[in-house]
Coordinates of N, CA and C in Angstrom, one line a residue:
M6 N 0.8 -1.2 0.0 CA 0.0 0.0 0.0 C 0.9 1.2 0.0
I7 N 0.4 2.3 -0.7 CA 1.1 3.5 -0.7 C 0.1 4.6 -0.1
V8 N 0.7 5.6 0.6 CA -0.2 6.6 1.1 C -0.1 7.9 0.3
V9 N -1.2 8.4 -0.1 CA -1.3 9.6 -1.0 C -2.3 10.5 -0.4
T10 N -2.3 11.8 -0.9 CA -3.1 12.8 -0.3 C -4.2 13.3 -1.3
R11 N -5.4 13.4 -0.9 CA -6.5 13.9 -1.7 C -6.3 15.5 -1.8
L12 N -7.0 16.1 -2.7 CA -6.9 17.5 -2.8 C -7.3 18.3 -1.6
N13 N -8.2 17.7 -0.8 CA -8.7 18.4 0.4 C -7.8 18.2 1.6
G14 N -6.7 17.5 1.4 CA -5.7 17.3 2.4 C -5.8 16.0 3.2
S15 N -6.8 15.2 3.0 CA -7.0 13.9 3.7 C -6.0 12.9 3.0
R16 N -5.5 12.1 3.9 CA -4.5 11.1 3.4 C -5.2 9.7 3.4
F17 N -4.9 8.8 2.4 CA -5.4 7.5 2.4 C -4.4 6.6 1.7
A18 N -4.6 5.3 2.0 CA -3.7 4.3 1.4 C -4.4 3.6 0.3
V19 N -3.6 3.3 -0.8 CA -4.2 2.6 -1.9 C -3.3 1.4 -2.3
N20 N -3.8 0.4 -2.7 CA -3.1 -0.8 -3.1 C -2.4 -0.5 -4.5
A21 N -1.1 -0.4 -4.4 CA -0.3 0.0 -5.6 C -0.4 -1.1 -6.7
D22 N -0.7 -2.3 -6.4 CA -0.8 -3.4 -7.4 C -2.1 -3.2 -8.2
L23 N -3.0 -2.4 -7.7 CA -4.3 -2.3 -8.4 C -4.4 -1.0 -9.2
I24 N -3.3 -0.3 -9.3 CA -3.3 0.9 -10.1 C -3.1 0.5 -11.5
E25 N -4.1 0.9 -12.4 CA -4.0 0.6 -13.8 C -3.1 1.6 -14.5
R26 N -3.4 2.9 -14.2 CA -2.6 3.9 -14.9 C -2.7 5.2 -14.0
I27 N -1.7 6.1 -14.2 CA -1.6 7.3 -13.5 C -1.6 8.4 -14.6
Q28 N -2.5 9.4 -14.5 CA -2.6 10.5 -15.4 C -2.3 11.8 -14.7
E29 N -1.7 12.7 -15.5 CA -1.3 14.0 -14.9 C -1.8 15.1 -15.9
N30 N -2.9 15.8 -15.6 CA -3.4 16.7 -16.6 C -4.4 17.7 -16.0
P31 N -4.1 18.7 -15.3 CA -2.8 18.9 -14.6 C -2.8 18.2 -13.3
D32 N -4.0 17.8 -12.7 CA -4.0 17.1 -11.5 C -3.6 15.6 -11.7
T33 N -3.0 15.0 -10.7 CA -2.6 13.6 -10.8 C -3.9 12.7 -10.5
T34 N -4.2 11.8 -11.4 CA -5.3 10.9 -11.2 C -4.9 9.5 -11.2
L35 N -5.2 8.7 -10.2 CA -4.9 7.3 -10.2 C -6.2 6.6 -10.7
V36 N -6.0 5.8 -11.7 CA -7.1 5.0 -12.3 C -6.9 3.6 -11.9
M37 N -7.8 3.0 -11.1 CA -7.7 1.7 -10.6 C -8.2 0.6 -11.5
V38 N -7.8 -0.6 -11.3 CA -8.2 -1.7 -12.2 C -9.7 -1.8 -12.2
G39 N -10.4 -1.6 -11.1 CA -11.9 -1.7 -11.1 C -12.6 -0.5 -11.6
G40 N -11.9 0.5 -12.0 CA -12.5 1.7 -12.6 C -12.6 2.9 -11.7
A41 N -12.3 2.7 -10.4 CA -12.3 3.9 -9.5 C -11.2 4.8 -9.9
T42 N -11.5 6.1 -9.6 CA -10.4 7.1 -9.9 C -10.2 7.9 -8.6
Y43 N -9.0 8.3 -8.4 CA -8.6 9.2 -7.2 C -7.8 10.3 -7.7
V44 N -8.1 11.5 -7.4 CA -7.3 12.7 -7.7 C -6.5 13.0 -6.5
V45 N -5.2 13.1 -6.7 CA -4.2 13.2 -5.5 C -3.3 14.4 -5.7
R46 N -2.8 14.9 -4.6 CA -1.9 16.1 -4.7 C -0.5 15.7 -5.2
E47 N 0.0 14.5 -5.0 CA 1.3 14.1 -5.4 C 1.4 14.1 -6.9
S48 N 2.6 14.4 -7.4 CA 2.9 14.4 -8.9 C 3.0 13.0 -9.4
L49 N 2.9 12.9 -10.7 CA 3.1 11.6 -11.3 C 4.4 10.9 -10.9
A50 N 5.5 11.7 -11.0 CA 6.8 11.2 -10.6 C 6.8 10.8 -9.1
A51 N 6.1 11.5 -8.2 CA 6.1 11.2 -6.8 C 5.4 9.9 -6.6
V52 N 4.3 9.7 -7.3 CA 3.5 8.4 -7.1 C 4.3 7.3 -7.6
I53 N 5.0 7.4 -8.7 CA 5.8 6.3 -9.2 C 6.9 6.0 -8.2
S54 N 7.5 7.0 -7.6 CA 8.6 6.8 -6.6 C 8.0 6.1 -5.4
L55 N 6.8 6.5 -5.0 CA 6.2 5.8 -3.8 C 6.0 4.3 -4.1
I56 N 5.6 4.0 -5.3 CA 5.3 2.6 -5.7 C 6.7 1.9 -5.8
A57 N 7.7 2.5 -6.4 CA 9.0 1.8 -6.4 C 9.6 1.6 -5.0
D58 N 9.4 2.6 -4.1 CA 9.9 2.4 -2.7 C 9.2 1.3 -2.0
F59 N 7.9 1.2 -2.2 CA 7.1 0.2 -1.6 C 7.5 -1.2 -2.1
R60 N 7.7 -1.4 -3.4 CA 8.1 -2.7 -3.9 C 9.5 -3.0 -3.5
A61 N 10.4 -2.1 -3.4 CA 11.7 -2.3 -2.8 C 11.7 -2.8 -1.4
L62 N 10.8 -2.2 -0.6 CA 10.6 -2.6 0.8 C 10.1 -4.1 0.9
V63 N 9.2 -4.4 0.0 CA 8.6 -5.8 0.0 C 9.8 -6.8 -0.4
L64 N 10.5 -6.5 -1.4 CA 11.6 -7.3 -1.8 C 12.7 -7.5 -0.7
A65 N 13.0 -6.4 -0.1 CA 14.0 -6.4 1.0 C 13.5 -7.3 2.1
G66 N 12.3 -7.2 2.5 CA 11.7 -8.0 3.5 C 11.7 -9.5 3.2
A67 N 11.5 -9.8 1.9 CA 11.5 -11.2 1.5 C 13.0 -11.7 1.5
R68 N 13.9 -10.9 1.1 CA 15.3 -11.3 1.1 C 15.9 -11.5 2.5
D69 N 15.4 -10.8 3.5 CA 15.9 -10.9 4.8 C 15.3 -12.1 5.6
R70 N 14.3 -12.7 5.1 CA 13.7 -13.9 5.7 C 14.6 -15.1 5.6
T71 N 14.6 -15.9 6.6 CA 15.4 -17.1 6.5 C 14.6 -18.3 6.1
A72 N 15.2 -19.3 5.5 CA 14.4 -20.4 5.0 C 13.7 -21.1 6.2
G73 N 12.5 -21.5 6.1 CA 11.8 -22.1 7.1 C 11.0 -21.2 8.0
E74 N 11.2 -19.9 7.9 CA 10.6 -18.9 8.7 C 9.2 -18.6 8.1
G75 N 8.2 -18.5 8.9 CA 6.8 -18.1 8.5 C 6.1 -19.4 8.1
P76 N 4.9 -19.2 7.5 CA 4.0 -20.3 7.2 C 4.7 -21.2 6.1
Q77 N 4.4 -22.5 6.3 CA 5.0 -23.5 5.3 C 4.0 -23.7 4.2
L78 N 4.5 -23.7 3.0 CA 3.6 -23.8 1.8 C 3.9 -25.2 1.1
S79 N 2.9 -25.7 0.5 CA 3.1 -26.9 -0.3 C 2.4 -26.8 -1.6
V80 N 2.8 -27.7 -2.5 CA 2.3 -27.6 -3.9 C 1.4 -28.8 -4.1
L81 N 0.2 -28.6 -4.7 CA -0.7 -29.7 -5.0 C -0.3 -30.1 -6.4
R82 N -0.2 -31.4 -6.6 CA 0.1 -32.0 -7.9 C -1.2 -32.5 -8.5
G83 N -1.4 -32.4 -9.8 CA -2.6 -32.8 -10.4 C -3.3 -31.6 -11.0
D84 N -4.5 -31.9 -11.6 CA -5.2 -30.8 -12.1 C -6.5 -30.6 -11.4
A85 N -7.3 -29.6 -11.8 CA -8.5 -29.3 -11.1 C -9.5 -30.4 -11.0
D86 N -9.5 -31.3 -12.0 CA -10.4 -32.5 -12.0 C -10.1 -33.4 -10.9
D87 N -8.8 -33.5 -10.4 CA -8.4 -34.3 -9.3 C -9.1 -33.9 -8.0
L88 N -9.4 -32.6 -7.9 CA -9.9 -32.1 -6.7 C -11.3 -32.7 -6.4
D89 N -12.0 -33.1 -7.5 CA -13.4 -33.6 -7.4 C -13.3 -35.1 -7.0
R90 N -12.2 -35.7 -6.9 CA -12.1 -37.2 -6.7 C -11.9 -37.5 -5.2
G91 N -11.9 -36.5 -4.4 CA -11.9 -36.8 -2.9 C -10.5 -36.4 -2.3
P92 N -10.4 -36.5 -1.0 CA -9.2 -36.1 -0.3 C -8.0 -36.9 -0.7
G93 N -6.9 -36.2 -0.9 CA -5.6 -36.8 -1.3 C -5.5 -37.0 -2.8
A94 N -6.6 -36.9 -3.6 CA -6.5 -37.2 -5.0 C -5.5 -36.2 -5.7
A95 N -5.6 -35.0 -5.3 CA -4.8 -34.0 -6.0 C -3.3 -34.1 -5.6
T96 N -2.9 -34.8 -4.6 CA -1.5 -34.9 -4.2 C -0.9 -36.2 -4.9
R97 N -1.6 -37.0 -5.5 CA -1.0 -38.2 -6.1 C -0.3 -37.8 -7.4
L98 N 0.8 -38.5 -7.7 CA 1.5 -38.2 -8.9 C 0.9 -38.9 -10.1
R99 N 0.8 -38.3 -11.2 CA 0.4 -38.9 -12.4 C 1.5 -39.8 -12.9
P100 N 1.1 -40.9 -13.6 CA 2.2 -41.8 -14.2 C 3.3 -41.0 -15.0
T101 N 2.9 -40.0 -15.7 CA 3.9 -39.3 -16.5 C 4.8 -38.4 -15.7
E102 N 4.5 -38.2 -14.4 CA 5.4 -37.4 -13.5 C 6.3 -38.2 -12.7
R103 N 6.3 -39.5 -12.8 CA 7.1 -40.4 -11.9 C 8.5 -40.5 -12.5

């Protein structure tokens, strides 16, 4: 999330991953994937810088994590049809994967 300022001075956070485009004519407008628009005080360059800084922070946090830290993830093997066959079906290896 990045924090930006409305023209009335109120600040709010927006999900940077959901920004479709940023327009500057002359006010800076964030156009979101869902169609919502927000007019903000920050310049086009400033919003782009906020997004870059946020993404750098996320990457730095991921780099600093040690293996095994946090929730453990697993991969399901098989396709969506396997999920309809009951518990454990999606984790079986197909003959071509052995």
